[in-house]
Amino acid sequence: MSMTPEEIIKDINQLVSLPEVVVRANQLLDSPTADAEEIGEVISHDPALSAQLLKLVNSAFYHLPTKVETVSRAITVVGLNELRSLIFAATATETFQDLSPESIDMNAFWQRSVYCGLIAKKLSMVLLGGSGETMFLTGLLHDVGRLILYSQLPEQAQKIVSEAEKGQSSLAAIEEKVLGFSSAQLGSALLESWELPQRLWEPVRFQTAPENAGDFQGEATLLKVALQITNCVEPELKSGQPVQLASLSKIEIHGLEIPREQLELLISDASVECFDVLAIVNPNAGMIF
C-alpha cells in the first residue's frame, strides 16, 4: 500500500526536525505580541545561529554600508519579515544533514537551491514589490522533497530517474505516475508541517503548475520562472559555459515584464551573491564551480 506525503513526513520527523531555537523563533515571528527584542533574545541563546545570521547580514546578500555586530542590530536592520529567511537559510544544511541521499551531490544541491532562492527574491522585488524574503526561502527550499524521496524511497526514485532519462515525459508527471504524488508535494508537506506561512509552501507544491495555486498563483509562477532561469544559468556557474537565455520566453508576471537587459543584470548579481551566501550556509563544502 502506497504512502501519502503526509505519512512519509510523519515517519521522518526525527530526521529533519528543526532546531528548537528555530521552532521558537518561527512561532514568535507569527505572534502579534512578540517584538524584536524577545526574538533576538531567543536567537542569542544559540551562539552558532547568531554567528551565521551575522555573517549573512554582513554578506553580499544585503550590501550594507556598515558592519552589523549584534543580533539585535541585525533584526533592526533587516526587519522581522526578513528574519525568517535568514534563520532558515542559516540552519538549512544542518537540518537536512541526516537526510543526505548517497545518490545526490549535496554541495551541488545547495548551490542550485541558494541560486534559485536569490533569483526568486530578485524577481519578486522587481515584479511583486517588497523585500522578497519569502520568495528567497521558497526558492531555497523548493526541492527538499527530492531529498526525502531519494532517501526514503530509493527504489522508486531510481525508477523515476530511469524513466525521465528517456525524455518522453516531465519529471513531475513520472513522479505522479510512479508514486501518486510529486516530490514538490512531498516538500510542501514538510514545510507545512513546520508551520511555515502558506504563501511559502503553496508555491512549492505548485511549482510546475502555478495555474492551480489559487491565491498564490503569482508566487508559484515566479518560482517556476526562477527555476527556468536557474536551469539556464546552472551550466555556466559550474563550467563557465555561456548562459543560454535565448531559450527563455519573456519574463512576465501579472502583466509586468522584465526587459532582457535588466534580466541579465539580475542574473549577474545573483551569480556573485551566490558564492558569498553559499559559503555561509554550506561552509563545509568544497568549491564545486
PDB file of C-alpha atoms in Angstrom:
ATOM      1  CA  MET A   1       0.000   0.000   0.000  1.00  0.00           C
ATOM      2  CA  SER A   2       1.468   3.345  -1.068  1.00  0.00           C
ATOM      3  CA  MET A   3       2.034   6.090   1.482  1.00  0.00           C
ATOM      4  CA  THR A   4       0.823   9.672   1.273  1.00  0.00           C
ATOM      5  CA  PRO A   5       3.233  12.637   1.507  1.00  0.00           C
ATOM      6  CA  GLU A   6       1.895  13.376   4.981  1.00  0.00           C
ATOM      7  CA  GLU A   7       2.578   9.811   6.158  1.00  0.00           C
ATOM      8  CA  ILE A   8       6.138   9.943   4.826  1.00  0.00           C
ATOM      9  CA  ILE A   9       6.752  13.268   6.552  1.00  0.00           C
ATOM     10  CA  LYS A  10       5.458  11.849   9.825  1.00  0.00           C
ATOM     11  CA  ASP A  11       7.888   8.920   9.510  1.00  0.00           C
ATOM     12  CA  ILE A  12      10.942  11.157   9.019  1.00  0.00           C
ATOM     13  CA  ASN A  13      10.039  13.730  11.644  1.00  0.00           C
ATOM     14  CA  GLN A  14      13.120  12.980  13.746  1.00  0.00           C
ATOM     15  CA  LEU A  15      15.480  13.048  10.740  1.00  0.00           C
ATOM     16  CA  VAL A  16      14.516  16.557   9.656  1.00  0.00           C
ATOM     17  CA  SER A  17      13.381  18.153  12.882  1.00  0.00           C
ATOM     18  CA  LEU A  18      14.106  21.849  13.200  1.00  0.00           C
ATOM     19  CA  PRO A  19      16.480  23.073  15.914  1.00  0.00           C
ATOM     20  CA  GLU A  20      14.479  24.172  18.965  1.00  0.00           C
ATOM     21  CA  VAL A  21      15.634  27.772  18.648  1.00  0.00           C
ATOM     22  CA  VAL A  22      14.324  27.872  15.069  1.00  0.00           C
ATOM     23  CA  VAL A  23      10.959  26.450  16.139  1.00  0.00           C
ATOM     24  CA  ARG A  24      10.635  29.046  18.888  1.00  0.00           C
ATOM     25  CA  ALA A  25      11.750  31.942  16.698  1.00  0.00           C
ATOM     26  CA  ASN A  26       9.340  30.858  13.965  1.00  0.00           C
ATOM     27  CA  GLN A  27       6.475  30.821  16.492  1.00  0.00           C
ATOM     28  CA  LEU A  28       7.378  34.280  17.737  1.00  0.00           C
ATOM     29  CA  LEU A  29       7.557  35.652  14.202  1.00  0.00           C
ATOM     30  CA  ASP A  30       3.927  34.616  13.753  1.00  0.00           C
ATOM     31  CA  SER A  31       2.884  36.078  17.099  1.00  0.00           C
ATOM     32  CA  PRO A  32       1.202  39.515  17.046  1.00  0.00           C
ATOM     33  CA  THR A  33       2.571  40.295  20.516  1.00  0.00           C
ATOM     34  CA  ALA A  34       6.237  39.320  20.074  1.00  0.00           C
ATOM     35  CA  ASP A  35       8.765  42.069  19.433  1.00  0.00           C
ATOM     36  CA  ALA A  36      12.286  42.256  18.035  1.00  0.00           C
ATOM     37  CA  GLU A  37      13.871  42.243  21.494  1.00  0.00           C
ATOM     38  CA  GLU A  38      12.151  38.993  22.517  1.00  0.00           C
ATOM     39  CA  ILE A  39      13.039  37.262  19.250  1.00  0.00           C
ATOM     40  CA  GLY A  40      16.608  38.498  19.439  1.00  0.00           C
ATOM     41  CA  GLU A  41      16.953  37.106  22.945  1.00  0.00           C
ATOM     42  CA  VAL A  42      15.832  33.646  21.788  1.00  0.00           C
ATOM     43  CA  ILE A  43      18.295  33.644  18.889  1.00  0.00           C
ATOM     44  CA  SER A  44      21.139  34.879  21.081  1.00  0.00           C
ATOM     45  CA  HIS A  45      20.850  31.720  23.173  1.00  0.00           C
ATOM     46  CA  ASP A  46      22.262  29.824  20.172  1.00  0.00           C
ATOM     47  CA  PRO A  47      25.789  31.178  19.509  1.00  0.00           C
ATOM     48  CA  ALA A  48      26.211  29.197  16.273  1.00  0.00           C
ATOM     49  CA  LEU A  49      22.953  30.510  14.810  1.00  0.00           C
ATOM     50  CA  SER A  50      23.773  34.037  15.948  1.00  0.00           C
ATOM     51  CA  ALA A  51      27.138  33.865  14.181  1.00  0.00           C
ATOM     52  CA  GLN A  52      25.560  32.542  10.984  1.00  0.00           C
ATOM     53  CA  LEU A  53      22.925  35.287  10.993  1.00  0.00           C
ATOM     54  CA  LEU A  54      25.544  37.993  11.393  1.00  0.00           C
ATOM     55  CA  LYS A  55      27.619  36.515   8.560  1.00  0.00           C
ATOM     56  CA  LEU A  56      24.583  36.580   6.256  1.00  0.00           C
ATOM     57  CA  VAL A  57      23.604  40.119   7.240  1.00  0.00           C
ATOM     58  CA  ASN A  58      27.148  41.310   6.525  1.00  0.00           C
ATOM     59  CA  SER A  59      27.418  39.413   3.223  1.00  0.00           C
ATOM     60  CA  ALA A  60      26.681  40.455  -0.352  1.00  0.00           C
ATOM     61  CA  PHE A  61      23.113  39.306   0.323  1.00  0.00           C
ATOM     62  CA  TYR A  62      22.410  42.772   1.775  1.00  0.00           C
ATOM     63  CA  HIS A  63      25.256  45.062   0.646  1.00  0.00           C
ATOM     64  CA  LEU A  64      25.055  47.040   3.900  1.00  0.00           C
ATOM     65  CA  PRO A  65      27.332  50.111   4.131  1.00  0.00           C
ATOM     66  CA  THR A  66      28.465  49.381   7.718  1.00  0.00           C
ATOM     67  CA  LYS A  67      29.168  46.162   9.598  1.00  0.00           C
ATOM     68  CA  VAL A  68      26.429  44.793  11.869  1.00  0.00           C
ATOM     69  CA  GLU A  69      27.888  43.280  15.049  1.00  0.00           C
ATOM     70  CA  THR A  70      24.907  42.228  17.208  1.00  0.00           C
ATOM     71  CA  VAL A  71      21.791  40.124  16.617  1.00  0.00           C
ATOM     72  CA  SER A  72      19.524  42.871  17.939  1.00  0.00           C
ATOM     73  CA  ARG A  73      21.034  45.329  15.467  1.00  0.00           C
ATOM     74  CA  ALA A  74      20.680  42.760  12.674  1.00  0.00           C
ATOM     75  CA  ILE A  75      16.966  42.416  13.392  1.00  0.00           C
ATOM     76  CA  THR A  76      16.569  46.189  13.404  1.00  0.00           C
ATOM     77  CA  VAL A  77      18.375  46.497  10.066  1.00  0.00           C
ATOM     78  CA  VAL A  78      16.711  43.664   8.131  1.00  0.00           C
ATOM     79  CA  GLY A  79      13.312  43.656   9.865  1.00  0.00           C
ATOM     80  CA  LEU A  80      11.224  40.835  11.291  1.00  0.00           C
ATOM     81  CA  ASN A  81       9.812  39.803   7.906  1.00  0.00           C
ATOM     82  CA  GLU A  82      13.291  39.211   6.526  1.00  0.00           C
ATOM     83  CA  LEU A  83      14.469  37.443   9.670  1.00  0.00           C
ATOM     84  CA  ARG A  84      12.656  34.181   8.945  1.00  0.00           C
ATOM     85  CA  SER A  85      14.616  33.737   5.693  1.00  0.00           C
ATOM     86  CA  LEU A  86      17.894  34.336   7.493  1.00  0.00           C
ATOM     87  CA  ILE A  87      17.115  31.821  10.252  1.00  0.00           C
ATOM     88  CA  PHE A  88      16.130  29.047   7.859  1.00  0.00           C
ATOM     89  CA  ALA A  89      18.979  29.797   5.456  1.00  0.00           C
ATOM     90  CA  ALA A  90      21.455  29.679   8.343  1.00  0.00           C
ATOM     91  CA  THR A  91      20.219  26.273   9.520  1.00  0.00           C
ATOM     92  CA  ALA A  92      19.148  24.598   6.239  1.00  0.00           C
ATOM     93  CA  THR A  93      22.150  22.340   5.678  1.00  0.00           C
ATOM     94  CA  GLU A  94      22.227  21.344   9.351  1.00  0.00           C
ATOM     95  CA  THR A  95      18.522  20.485   9.303  1.00  0.00           C
ATOM     96  CA  PHE A  96      18.879  18.133   6.337  1.00  0.00           C
ATOM     97  CA  GLN A  97      22.313  16.661   7.080  1.00  0.00           C
ATOM     98  CA  ASP A  98      20.860  13.365   8.349  1.00  0.00           C
ATOM     99  CA  LEU A  99      18.750  13.036   5.210  1.00  0.00           C
ATOM    100  CA  SER A 100      21.535  13.269   2.616  1.00  0.00           C
ATOM    101  CA  PRO A 101      20.945  10.564  -0.034  1.00  0.00           C
ATOM    102  CA  GLU A 102      24.091   8.944  -1.415  1.00  0.00           C
ATOM    103  CA  SER A 103      22.834   9.442  -4.959  1.00  0.00           C
ATOM    104  CA  ILE A 104      22.651  13.255  -4.622  1.00  0.00           C
ATOM    105  CA  ASP A 105      25.631  15.611  -4.599  1.00  0.00           C
ATOM    106  CA  MET A 106      24.605  17.736  -1.622  1.00  0.00           C
ATOM    107  CA  ASN A 107      27.079  20.513  -2.402  1.00  0.00           C
ATOM    108  CA  ALA A 108      25.597  20.889  -5.876  1.00  0.00           C
ATOM    109  CA  PHE A 109      22.095  20.608  -4.410  1.00  0.00           C
ATOM    110  CA  TRP A 110      22.616  23.563  -2.059  1.00  0.00           C
ATOM    111  CA  GLN A 111      24.398  25.609  -4.736  1.00  0.00           C
ATOM    112  CA  ARG A 112      21.378  25.243  -7.006  1.00  0.00           C
ATOM    113  CA  SER A 113      18.952  25.902  -4.147  1.00  0.00           C
ATOM    114  CA  VAL A 114      20.721  29.067  -2.990  1.00  0.00           C
ATOM    115  CA  TYR A 115      20.914  30.393  -6.537  1.00  0.00           C
ATOM    116  CA  CYS A 116      17.228  29.681  -7.173  1.00  0.00           C
ATOM    117  CA  GLY A 117      16.381  31.465  -3.925  1.00  0.00           C
ATOM    118  CA  LEU A 118      18.393  34.526  -4.915  1.00  0.00           C
ATOM    119  CA  ILE A 119      16.785  34.671  -8.363  1.00  0.00           C
ATOM    120  CA  ALA A 120      13.301  34.239  -6.855  1.00  0.00           C
ATOM    121  CA  LYS A 121      13.988  37.047  -4.392  1.00  0.00           C
ATOM    122  CA  LYS A 122      15.201  39.426  -7.091  1.00  0.00           C
ATOM    123  CA  LEU A 123      12.300  38.627  -9.405  1.00  0.00           C
ATOM    124  CA  SER A 124       9.890  39.231  -6.536  1.00  0.00           C
ATOM    125  CA  MET A 125      11.450  42.595  -5.718  1.00  0.00           C
ATOM    126  CA  VAL A 126      11.163  43.707  -9.352  1.00  0.00           C
ATOM    127  CA  LEU A 127       7.760  42.252 -10.241  1.00  0.00           C
ATOM    128  CA  LEU A 128       5.831  41.976  -6.970  1.00  0.00           C
ATOM    129  CA  GLY A 129       7.473  44.615  -4.803  1.00  0.00           C
ATOM    130  CA  GLY A 130       8.695  44.248  -1.225  1.00  0.00           C
ATOM    131  CA  SER A 131      11.866  42.640   0.087  1.00  0.00           C
ATOM    132  CA  GLY A 132      11.327  39.226  -1.486  1.00  0.00           C
ATOM    133  CA  GLU A 133      12.262  37.386   1.733  1.00  0.00           C
ATOM    134  CA  THR A 134       9.529  34.771   1.429  1.00  0.00           C
ATOM    135  CA  MET A 135      10.429  34.065  -2.187  1.00  0.00           C
ATOM    136  CA  PHE A 136      14.082  33.601  -1.251  1.00  0.00           C
ATOM    137  CA  LEU A 137      13.076  30.961   1.281  1.00  0.00           C
ATOM    138  CA  THR A 138      10.623  29.392  -1.189  1.00  0.00           C
ATOM    139  CA  GLY A 139      13.398  29.112  -3.776  1.00  0.00           C
ATOM    140  CA  LEU A 140      15.929  27.853  -1.239  1.00  0.00           C
ATOM    141  CA  LEU A 141      13.633  25.040  -0.065  1.00  0.00           C
ATOM    142  CA  HIS A 142      11.788  24.311  -3.326  1.00  0.00           C
ATOM    143  CA  ASP A 143      13.498  20.946  -3.920  1.00  0.00           C
ATOM    144  CA  VAL A 144      13.752  19.445  -0.414  1.00  0.00           C
ATOM    145  CA  GLY A 145      11.068  16.949  -1.385  1.00  0.00           C
ATOM    146  CA  ARG A 146      13.618  15.337  -3.695  1.00  0.00           C
ATOM    147  CA  LEU A 147      15.931  14.734  -0.731  1.00  0.00           C
ATOM    148  CA  ILE A 148      13.091  12.993   1.084  1.00  0.00           C
ATOM    149  CA  LEU A 149      12.161  10.969  -1.996  1.00  0.00           C
ATOM    150  CA  TYR A 150      15.709   9.740  -2.670  1.00  0.00           C
ATOM    151  CA  SER A 151      16.455   8.940   0.967  1.00  0.00           C
ATOM    152  CA  GLN A 152      13.169   7.272   1.908  1.00  0.00           C
ATOM    153  CA  LEU A 153      12.055   5.711  -1.387  1.00  0.00           C
ATOM    154  CA  PRO A 154      15.335   4.966  -3.219  1.00  0.00           C
ATOM    155  CA  GLU A 155      13.964   2.187  -5.458  1.00  0.00           C
ATOM    156  CA  GLN A 156      11.073   4.310  -6.675  1.00  0.00           C
ATOM    157  CA  ALA A 157      13.425   7.273  -7.102  1.00  0.00           C
ATOM    158  CA  GLN A 158      15.740   5.226  -9.329  1.00  0.00           C
ATOM    159  CA  LYS A 159      12.781   4.073 -11.388  1.00  0.00           C
ATOM    160  CA  ILE A 160      11.723   7.691 -11.824  1.00  0.00           C
ATOM    161  CA  VAL A 161      15.229   8.724 -12.922  1.00  0.00           C
ATOM    162  CA  SER A 162      15.443   5.871 -15.450  1.00  0.00           C
ATOM    163  CA  GLU A 163      12.070   6.809 -16.908  1.00  0.00           C
ATOM    164  CA  ALA A 164      12.961  10.510 -17.037  1.00  0.00           C
ATOM    165  CA  GLU A 165      16.153   9.769 -18.983  1.00  0.00           C
ATOM    166  CA  LYS A 166      14.001   8.561 -21.873  1.00  0.00           C
ATOM    167  CA  GLY A 167      12.814  12.167 -22.247  1.00  0.00           C
ATOM    168  CA  GLN A 168       9.215  11.256 -23.042  1.00  0.00           C
ATOM    169  CA  SER A 169       7.528  12.834 -20.001  1.00  0.00           C
ATOM    170  CA  SER A 170       8.236  15.533 -17.458  1.00  0.00           C
ATOM    171  CA  LEU A 171       9.814  14.548 -14.148  1.00  0.00           C
ATOM    172  CA  ALA A 172       6.724  15.675 -12.236  1.00  0.00           C
ATOM    173  CA  ALA A 173       4.465  13.554 -14.461  1.00  0.00           C
ATOM    174  CA  ILE A 174       6.653  10.488 -13.937  1.00  0.00           C
ATOM    175  CA  GLU A 175       6.679  11.036 -10.167  1.00  0.00           C
ATOM    176  CA  GLU A 176       2.892  11.233 -10.183  1.00  0.00           C
ATOM    177  CA  LYS A 177       2.701   8.021 -12.218  1.00  0.00           C
ATOM    178  CA  VAL A 178       5.125   6.065 -10.005  1.00  0.00           C
ATOM    179  CA  LEU A 179       4.241   7.499  -6.587  1.00  0.00           C
ATOM    180  CA  GLY A 180       0.814   9.037  -6.920  1.00  0.00           C
ATOM    181  CA  PHE A 181       2.298  12.398  -5.910  1.00  0.00           C
ATOM    182  CA  SER A 182       5.274  14.599  -6.791  1.00  0.00           C
ATOM    183  CA  SER A 183       8.438  15.429  -4.869  1.00  0.00           C
ATOM    184  CA  ALA A 184       7.148  19.027  -4.867  1.00  0.00           C
ATOM    185  CA  GLN A 185       4.079  17.873  -2.908  1.00  0.00           C
ATOM    186  CA  LEU A 186       6.377  15.985  -0.546  1.00  0.00           C
ATOM    187  CA  GLY A 187       8.499  19.079   0.111  1.00  0.00           C
ATOM    188  CA  SER A 188       5.433  21.242   0.521  1.00  0.00           C
ATOM    189  CA  ALA A 189       4.006  18.811   3.087  1.00  0.00           C
ATOM    190  CA  LEU A 190       7.224  19.074   5.107  1.00  0.00           C
ATOM    191  CA  LEU A 191       7.215  22.885   5.057  1.00  0.00           C
ATOM    192  CA  GLU A 192       3.549  22.945   6.039  1.00  0.00           C
ATOM    193  CA  SER A 193       4.295  20.588   8.948  1.00  0.00           C
ATOM    194  CA  TRP A 194       6.865  23.139  10.158  1.00  0.00           C
ATOM    195  CA  GLU A 195       4.023  25.684  10.366  1.00  0.00           C
ATOM    196  CA  LEU A 196       5.607  27.983   7.821  1.00  0.00           C
ATOM    197  CA  PRO A 197       3.309  30.514   6.122  1.00  0.00           C
ATOM    198  CA  GLN A 198       1.059  29.138   3.391  1.00  0.00           C
ATOM    199  CA  ARG A 199       2.454  31.736   0.964  1.00  0.00           C
ATOM    200  CA  LEU A 200       5.742  29.836   1.221  1.00  0.00           C
ATOM    201  CA  TRP A 201       4.750  26.180   0.904  1.00  0.00           C
ATOM    202  CA  GLU A 202       1.838  26.558  -1.530  1.00  0.00           C
ATOM    203  CA  PRO A 203       4.090  27.817  -4.374  1.00  0.00           C
ATOM    204  CA  VAL A 204       6.445  24.874  -3.699  1.00  0.00           C
ATOM    205  CA  ARG A 205       3.531  22.465  -4.140  1.00  0.00           C
ATOM    206  CA  PHE A 206       2.513  24.020  -7.461  1.00  0.00           C
ATOM    207  CA  GLN A 207       5.943  24.998  -8.827  1.00  0.00           C
ATOM    208  CA  THR A 208       5.338  23.112 -12.084  1.00  0.00           C
ATOM    209  CA  ALA A 209       1.633  24.003 -12.370  1.00  0.00           C
ATOM    210  CA  PRO A 210       1.207  27.543 -10.967  1.00  0.00           C
ATOM    211  CA  GLU A 211      -2.204  27.892 -12.577  1.00  0.00           C
ATOM    212  CA  ASN A 212      -3.502  25.551  -9.846  1.00  0.00           C
ATOM    213  CA  ALA A 213      -2.074  27.579  -6.945  1.00  0.00           C
ATOM    214  CA  GLY A 214      -5.199  29.675  -6.310  1.00  0.00           C
ATOM    215  CA  ASP A 215      -4.411  32.813  -4.329  1.00  0.00           C
ATOM    216  CA  PHE A 216      -0.694  32.061  -4.658  1.00  0.00           C
ATOM    217  CA  GLN A 217      -0.581  31.770  -8.435  1.00  0.00           C
ATOM    218  CA  GLY A 218       1.691  34.808  -8.738  1.00  0.00           C
ATOM    219  CA  GLU A 219       4.250  33.393  -6.301  1.00  0.00           C
ATOM    220  CA  ALA A 220       4.088  29.918  -7.869  1.00  0.00           C
ATOM    221  CA  THR A 221       4.575  31.415 -11.333  1.00  0.00           C
ATOM    222  CA  LEU A 222       7.526  33.417 -10.050  1.00  0.00           C
ATOM    223  CA  LEU A 223       9.095  30.253  -8.597  1.00  0.00           C
ATOM    224  CA  LYS A 224       8.598  28.415 -11.891  1.00  0.00           C
ATOM    225  CA  VAL A 225      10.333  31.258 -13.735  1.00  0.00           C
ATOM    226  CA  ALA A 226      13.166  31.301 -11.182  1.00  0.00           C
ATOM    227  CA  LEU A 227      13.673  27.586 -11.811  1.00  0.00           C
ATOM    228  CA  GLN A 228      13.725  28.137 -15.576  1.00  0.00           C
ATOM    229  CA  ILE A 229      16.415  30.794 -15.140  1.00  0.00           C
ATOM    230  CA  THR A 230      18.358  28.545 -12.759  1.00  0.00           C
ATOM    231  CA  ASN A 231      18.264  25.740 -15.322  1.00  0.00           C
ATOM    232  CA  CYS A 232      19.697  28.111 -17.933  1.00  0.00           C
ATOM    233  CA  VAL A 233      22.395  29.527 -15.683  1.00  0.00           C
ATOM    234  CA  GLU A 234      23.470  26.363 -13.838  1.00  0.00           C
ATOM    235  CA  PRO A 235      25.829  25.082 -16.602  1.00  0.00           C
ATOM    236  CA  GLU A 236      27.555  28.488 -16.683  1.00  0.00           C
ATOM    237  CA  LEU A 237      28.011  28.506 -12.904  1.00  0.00           C
ATOM    238  CA  LYS A 238      29.611  25.058 -12.927  1.00  0.00           C
ATOM    239  CA  SER A 239      31.693  25.104 -16.103  1.00  0.00           C
ATOM    240  CA  GLY A 240      31.900  28.643 -17.447  1.00  0.00           C
ATOM    241  CA  GLN A 241      29.639  27.889 -20.419  1.00  0.00           C
ATOM    242  CA  PRO A 242      27.649  30.872 -21.756  1.00  0.00           C
ATOM    243  CA  VAL A 243      24.187  31.434 -20.293  1.00  0.00           C
ATOM    244  CA  GLN A 244      21.534  30.270 -22.756  1.00  0.00           C
ATOM    245  CA  LEU A 245      18.936  32.984 -22.140  1.00  0.00           C
ATOM    246  CA  ALA A 246      17.616  32.666 -25.670  1.00  0.00           C
ATOM    247  CA  SER A 247      15.749  29.533 -24.550  1.00  0.00           C
ATOM    248  CA  LEU A 248      13.690  31.625 -22.122  1.00  0.00           C
ATOM    249  CA  SER A 249      10.425  33.177 -23.158  1.00  0.00           C
ATOM    250  CA  LYS A 250       9.830  36.728 -21.959  1.00  0.00           C
ATOM    251  CA  ILE A 251       9.665  37.034 -18.160  1.00  0.00           C
ATOM    252  CA  GLU A 252       6.206  38.403 -17.344  1.00  0.00           C
ATOM    253  CA  ILE A 253       4.084  38.128 -14.184  1.00  0.00           C
ATOM    254  CA  HIS A 254       0.823  39.994 -13.509  1.00  0.00           C
ATOM    255  CA  GLY A 255       1.321  41.815 -16.807  1.00  0.00           C
ATOM    256  CA  LEU A 256       4.735  43.148 -15.746  1.00  0.00           C
ATOM    257  CA  GLU A 257       7.734  42.229 -17.896  1.00  0.00           C
ATOM    258  CA  ILE A 258      11.453  42.317 -17.106  1.00  0.00           C
ATOM    259  CA  PRO A 259      13.477  43.691 -20.041  1.00  0.00           C
ATOM    260  CA  ARG A 260      16.262  41.369 -21.226  1.00  0.00           C
ATOM    261  CA  GLU A 261      18.982  43.844 -20.162  1.00  0.00           C
ATOM    262  CA  GLN A 262      17.594  44.030 -16.625  1.00  0.00           C
ATOM    263  CA  LEU A 263      17.278  40.257 -16.511  1.00  0.00           C
ATOM    264  CA  GLU A 264      20.938  39.832 -17.471  1.00  0.00           C
ATOM    265  CA  LEU A 265      21.969  42.247 -14.698  1.00  0.00           C
ATOM    266  CA  LEU A 266      19.757  40.414 -12.192  1.00  0.00           C
ATOM    267  CA  ILE A 267      21.361  37.086 -13.150  1.00  0.00           C
ATOM    268  CA  SER A 268      24.848  38.534 -12.875  1.00  0.00           C
ATOM    269  CA  ASP A 269      24.159  39.944  -9.395  1.00  0.00           C
ATOM    270  CA  ALA A 270      22.704  36.638  -8.205  1.00  0.00           C
ATOM    271  CA  SER A 271      25.741  34.743  -9.507  1.00  0.00           C
ATOM    272  CA  VAL A 272      28.096  36.942  -7.495  1.00  0.00           C
ATOM    273  CA  GLU A 273      25.974  36.797  -4.342  1.00  0.00           C
ATOM    274  CA  CYS A 274      25.608  33.020  -4.619  1.00  0.00           C
ATOM    275  CA  PHE A 275      29.287  32.441  -3.833  1.00  0.00           C
ATOM    276  CA  ASP A 276      29.062  34.569  -0.687  1.00  0.00           C
ATOM    277  CA  VAL A 277      25.796  33.158   0.628  1.00  0.00           C
ATOM    278  CA  LEU A 278      26.708  29.554  -0.201  1.00  0.00           C
ATOM    279  CA  ALA A 279      29.984  29.833   1.692  1.00  0.00           C
ATOM    280  CA  ILE A 280      27.971  30.791   4.789  1.00  0.00           C
ATOM    281  CA  VAL A 281      25.032  28.367   4.604  1.00  0.00           C
ATOM    282  CA  ASN A 282      27.184  25.418   3.493  1.00  0.00           C
ATOM    283  CA  PRO A 283      30.644  26.234   4.921  1.00  0.00           C
ATOM    284  CA  ASN A 284      31.982  22.668   4.884  1.00  0.00           C
ATOM    285  CA  ALA A 285      31.520  22.245   1.136  1.00  0.00           C
ATOM    286  CA  GLY A 286      34.406  22.272  -1.269  1.00  0.00           C
ATOM    287  CA  MET A 287      34.165  24.589  -4.230  1.00  0.00           C
ATOM    288  CA  ILE A 288      32.026  22.984  -6.921  1.00  0.00           C
ATOM    289  CA  PHE A 289      32.446  25.555  -9.629  1.00  0.00           C
TER     290      PHE A 289
END
